[in-house]
Amino acid sequence: QVQLVESGGGLVQAGGALRLSCAVTGTILSSNASGWYRQAPGKKRDLVAVITSGGSTNYADSVKGRFTISSDNAKSTVYLKMNSLKPKNTAVYYCYANLGAEYWGQGTQVTVSS
């Protein structure tokens, strides 16, 4: 059974940093693409960043230059390093992986205090 296990969320002050991790377990397949989405209260889930199996990346305009997505294929893990965090970045962050079918993590809360 494929599972995406997220970690690294928490409470941080504005201007601080966090690194989210997402480990893909239960499969030997490599992701065609992996990424992070977020959903703030009362809002829809939006793309934050995505990385393809070839290493290409794409970011939401609002996080460009502050967030970095990376992956470690040997560990089947994708990371999201978030720098210069702002209160408006507060949301539940969800890991996503396309392994032929789409899979989602359970979400990890990121709270940025002012």
Backbone as a ProteinNet text record, in pm:
[ID]
protein_1_A
[PRIMARY]
QVQLVESGGGLVQAGGALRLSCAVTGTILSSNASGWYRQAPGKKRDLVAVITSGGSTNYADSVKGRFTISSDNAKSTVYLKMNSLKPKNTAVYYCYANLGAEYWGQGTQVTVSS
[TERTIARY]
84.8	0	88.8	65.2	145.7	103.4	201.1	175	275.1	227.3	313.6	316	432.7	445.9	518.8	447.3	501.1	553.9	649.6	701	763.5	786.9	859.1	775.7	645	563.4	577.4	515.8	522.1	494.2	530.3	510.3	643.4	644.2	766.2	729.2	822	798.5	820.8	758.1	777.4	926	970.2	1111	1190	1128.4	1196.6	1190.2	1237.4	1245.8	1199.5	1150.9	1114	1150.1	1171.1	1190.1	1090.4	1008	912.4	972.4	938.9	983.7	862.9	872.7	765.4	828.6	812.7	868.8	759.7	790.1	696.4	732	636.9	661.5	560.3	594.1	500.3	504.9	607.5	618.4	764.1	795.8	930.5	931.7	814.7	804.6	862.4	919.5	964.5	854.2	848.6	744.4	772.5	667.2	679.8	693.5	625.9	633.6	590.3	650	613.4	602.3	527.4	515.3	446.1	426.8	360.4	248.1	136.9	23.2	-6.1	-83.8	-124	-267.4	-328.5	-467	-482.9	-513.3	-540.2	-688.3	-724.4	-865.1	-956.5	-1061.2	-1157.3	-1113.6	-998.9	-948.4	-927.9	-911.9	-889.9	-743.9	-719.1	-582.5	-508.3	-391.2	-313	-175.1	-123	11.7	114.4	212.1	324.9	447.5	482.1	599.7	589.6	651	651.5	788.1	828.4	953.5	925.5	979.6	958.7	1070.7	1051.6	1154.5	1284.4	1274.1	1392.9	1459.1	1399.1	1459	1408.8	1315.3	1259.7	1168.6	1170	1089.7	999.2	892.4	801	746	730.6	687.8	571.5	490.6	392.6	469.2	416.2	485.9	512.6	422.3	433.3	546.9	602.5	708.7	842.7	844.5	970	1076.5	1195.1	1306	1312.3	1205.2	1203.9	1193.4	1122	1102.1	1183.7	1234.1	1308.9	1260.9	1223.3	1182.9	1298.7	1318.4	1424.3	1379.6	1452.1	1416.6	1541.3	1527.9	1632.9	1573.1	1601.6	1538.3	1577.1	1699.3	1744.1	1660.9	1612	1530.3	1381.2	1348	1207.8	1144.8	1216.8	1173.7	1182.6	1082.9	1082.9	1079.4	1150.5	1165.8	1113	1073.5	1039.6	1105.4	1208.6	1273.9	1206.9	1159	1084.7	1160.1	1205.9	1277	1191.7	1227.6	1160.2	1008.9	965.4	823.1	743.2	620.8	530.3	402.1	332.4	206.6	107.5	107.5	13.6	52	169.8	208.1	146.2	76.4	11.2	-93	-80.7	-171.3	-137.3	-221.2	-186.2	-118.2	0.2	78.5	65.5	32	9.3	114	167.8	260	179.5	231.9	165.5	267.4	224.5	312.5	230.4	283.5	222.6	304.1	245.6	313.4	235.9	183	88.3	-51.5	-74	-192.5	-146.3	-241.8	-207.3	-224.2	-128.6	-132.7	-108.4	-170	-158.1	-119	-42.9	-14.3	-129.8	-115.8	-223.3	-222.9	-115.9	-105.7	-28.7	45.8	119	96.3	67	31.9	158	155.2	259.2	191.5	237.7	182.5	294.9	276.1	375.6	315.7	377.9	327.5	393.5	320.3	372.9	448.8
-118.6	0	124.3	209.5	331.1	429.6	486.3	590.9	703.7	824.1	941.7	992	987.4	1023.3	1156.2	1256.5	1391.7	1420.4	1509.7	1555.9	1692.7	1760.5	1886.7	2011.6	1997.2	2115.8	2163.1	2276.2	2328.7	2476.1	2534.6	2677.4	2750.4	2857.9	2935.1	3083	3167.6	3311.7	3361.4	3469.7	3531	3555.6	3524.1	3536.7	3409.7	3313.4	3188.4	3090	2968.9	2866.7	2731.6	2650.7	2512.3	2426.9	2299.1	2204.7	2091	2073.8	1964.4	1845.5	1726.3	1603.7	1516.9	1442.2	1351	1222.8	1116.1	987.4	901.7	848.8	760.7	616.2	545.1	406.6	313.8	184.7	85.3	63.6	116.7	98.2	105.6	36.2	46.4	142	193.8	285.6	421.3	486.7	624	719.3	831.9	929.4	994.4	1009	1087.9	1234.9	1271.7	1407.6	1404.6	1491.2	1504.4	1651.4	1681.2	1822	1847.8	1975	2021.8	2117.4	2097.3	2186.9	2237.4	2343.1	2391.2	2439.8	2433	2477.4	2556	2683.3	2769.1	2759.3	2791.1	2783	2863.3	2798.8	2867	2886.4	2831.8	2849.7	2714.9	2718.8	2595	2552.9	2427.2	2375.2	2426.6	2484.1	2544.2	2480.7	2478.5	2428.9	2522.4	2464.1	2541.3	2518	2391.1	2357.6	2214.1	2187.1	2052.7	2023.3	1897.8	1854.3	1727.7	1720.8	1604	1502.8	1385.2	1282.5	1325.5	1419.1	1469.5	1584	1626.2	1731.6	1871.2	1885	2017	2058.9	2186.8	2237.4	2350.8	2369.8	2479.5	2526.3	2657.7	2715	2811.7	2823.3	2931.1	3063	3164.1	3292.5	3347.2	3323.6	3382.1	3323.5	3209.4	3147.3	3144.5	3188.5	3186.9	3267.8	3209.9	3275.5	3250.4	3196.4	3168.7	3019.9	2946.4	2802.6	2724.3	2609.5	2522.8	2379.6	2318.9	2179.1	2094.8	1978.7	1887.9	1745.1	1651.1	1510.9	1426.1	1319.6	1219.9	1088.1	1050.5	932.1	804.7	799.9	681.6	661	770.8	764.2	778.6	793.8	814.1	925.3	1033.2	1143.8	1274.7	1356.1	1490.2	1590.8	1700.7	1801.5	1936.4	2018.2	2157.1	2243.2	2315	2408.6	2542.7	2595.8	2721.6	2824.3	2929.1	3037.5	3164.1	3256.1	3386.3	3368.9	3285.7	3254.7	3375.8	3383	3493.4	3437.7	3519.1	3470.7	3417.2	3475.5	3428.8	3292.4	3240.7	3106.3	2999.7	3043.5	2950.2	2868	2736.2	2646.4	2502.5	2411	2269.3	2238.2	2183.4	2151	2001.2	1970.7	1833.4	1792	1674.8	1615.4	1541.1	1541.5	1479.8	1400.6	1285.3	1207.3	1142.7	1150.5	1084.9	961	845.8	718.1	637.8	710.1	650.4	682.1	664.2	713.3	824.1	905.2	1015.8	975.6	1016.7	988.7	1117.2	1123.8	1241.9	1201.6	1288.4	1270.5	1319.9	1303.2	1339.1	1487.7	1555.5	1698.5	1726.2	1835.1	1878.4	2028.1	2067.4	2207.1	2292.7	2403.1	2505.7	2633.1	2684.1	2806.7	2908.4	3025	3131.7	3246.1	3276.2	3382.9	3515.2	3621.7	3755.6	3815.1
0	0	0	-97	-107.4	0.5	65.4	163.4	145.9	169.2	170.4	314.3	375.6	516.2	527.8	574.5	584.1	724.5	731.3	859.2	840.2	951.6	947.1	967.4	974.9	999.6	1143.1	1172.9	1307.8	1313.2	1426.4	1451	1439.4	1363.6	1345.2	1338.8	1379.1	1370.4	1228.4	1196	1064.8	1040.7	920.3	885.6	908.7	976.7	1005.1	890.1	918.2	814.1	867	775.3	804.9	684.4	708.6	599.2	616.1	515.2	512.7	438.8	486.6	420.3	389.5	282	243.7	191.4	266.2	227.6	163.6	46.4	-24.3	9	67.4	106.6	40	38.1	-12.4	-161.6	-228	-371.3	-413.5	-523.3	-578.6	-696.2	-730.4	-842.5	-806.1	-902.9	-883.1	-928	-861.7	-894.5	-1029.9	-1110.6	-1232.1	-1196.9	-1090.6	-1039.5	-893.9	-815.7	-674.7	-643.8	-540.9	-509.7	-378.5	-355	-233.6	-270.6	-206.6	-214.8	-73.9	-64.5	66.9	62	178.8	189.9	319.4	304.6	419.4	454.2	577.3	617.7	525.6	477.3	392.4	249	213.4	77.3	9.9	-120.5	-193.8	-184.3	-218.3	-216.1	-339.3	-316.8	-424.5	-434.7	-555	-577.2	-515.5	-447.7	-395.5	-483.7	-504.4	-583.6	-632.5	-745.6	-800.8	-860	-855.2	-915.9	-995.7	-1116.3	-1200.2	-1180.5	-1238.5	-1227.8	-1294.1	-1387.9	-1454.4	-1380.9	-1270.8	-1190.3	-1220	-1314.7	-1342	-1227.3	-1198.9	-1088.1	-1134.1	-1059.4	-1084.7	-951	-938	-811.6	-831.4	-728.4	-726.5	-721	-788.4	-793.2	-653.7	-562.1	-428.7	-345.7	-387.6	-308.2	-381.1	-504.3	-580.6	-508.8	-500.9	-433.9	-284.3	-227.5	-82.5	-52	-137.3	-116	-218.7	-177.6	-268.1	-252.4	-363.7	-362.8	-413.7	-352.2	-394.7	-365.9	-420.7	-398.1	-383.9	-310.5	-294.3	-340.8	-464.7	-521.5	-447.2	-395.3	-321.9	-196.1	-139.1	-18.2	-47.9	-175.7	-214.6	-132.2	-119.1	-33.8	-110.5	-91.9	-149.5	-34.9	-53.2	51.1	2.6	98.1	68.8	175.5	135.1	227.2	211.5	321.8	321.5	404.4	339.4	405.6	406.8	493.2	500	507.1	596.4	606.3	651.9	600.4	630.3	692.8	772.4	831.2	727.2	607.2	505.5	449.2	486.5	446	536.9	641.8	732	657.3	668.4	596.3	633.6	589.1	592.4	459.8	467.7	349.2	320	195.1	152.3	50	70.8	-25.2	-131.7	-251.5	-366	-445.8	-497.7	-585	-695.4	-815.4	-930.1	-962.2	-931	-954.3	-1058.8	-1155.7	-1248.8	-1199.6	-1073.2	-1003.4	-908.3	-864.2	-774.9	-629.5	-548.3	-405.4	-327.9	-209.8	-124.7	16.6	81.3	221.2	306.7	436.9	529.3	561.8	526.5	553.4	680.6	678.7	796.9	815.2	937	965.3	975.2	904.7	916.2	963.9	1076.8	1132.3	1148.7	1088.7	1095.7	1175.6	1287.2	1373.4	1339	1361.2	1329	1445.9
[MASK]
++++++++++++++++++++++++++++++++++++++++++++++++++++++++++++++++++++++++++++++++++++++++++++++++++++++++++++++++++

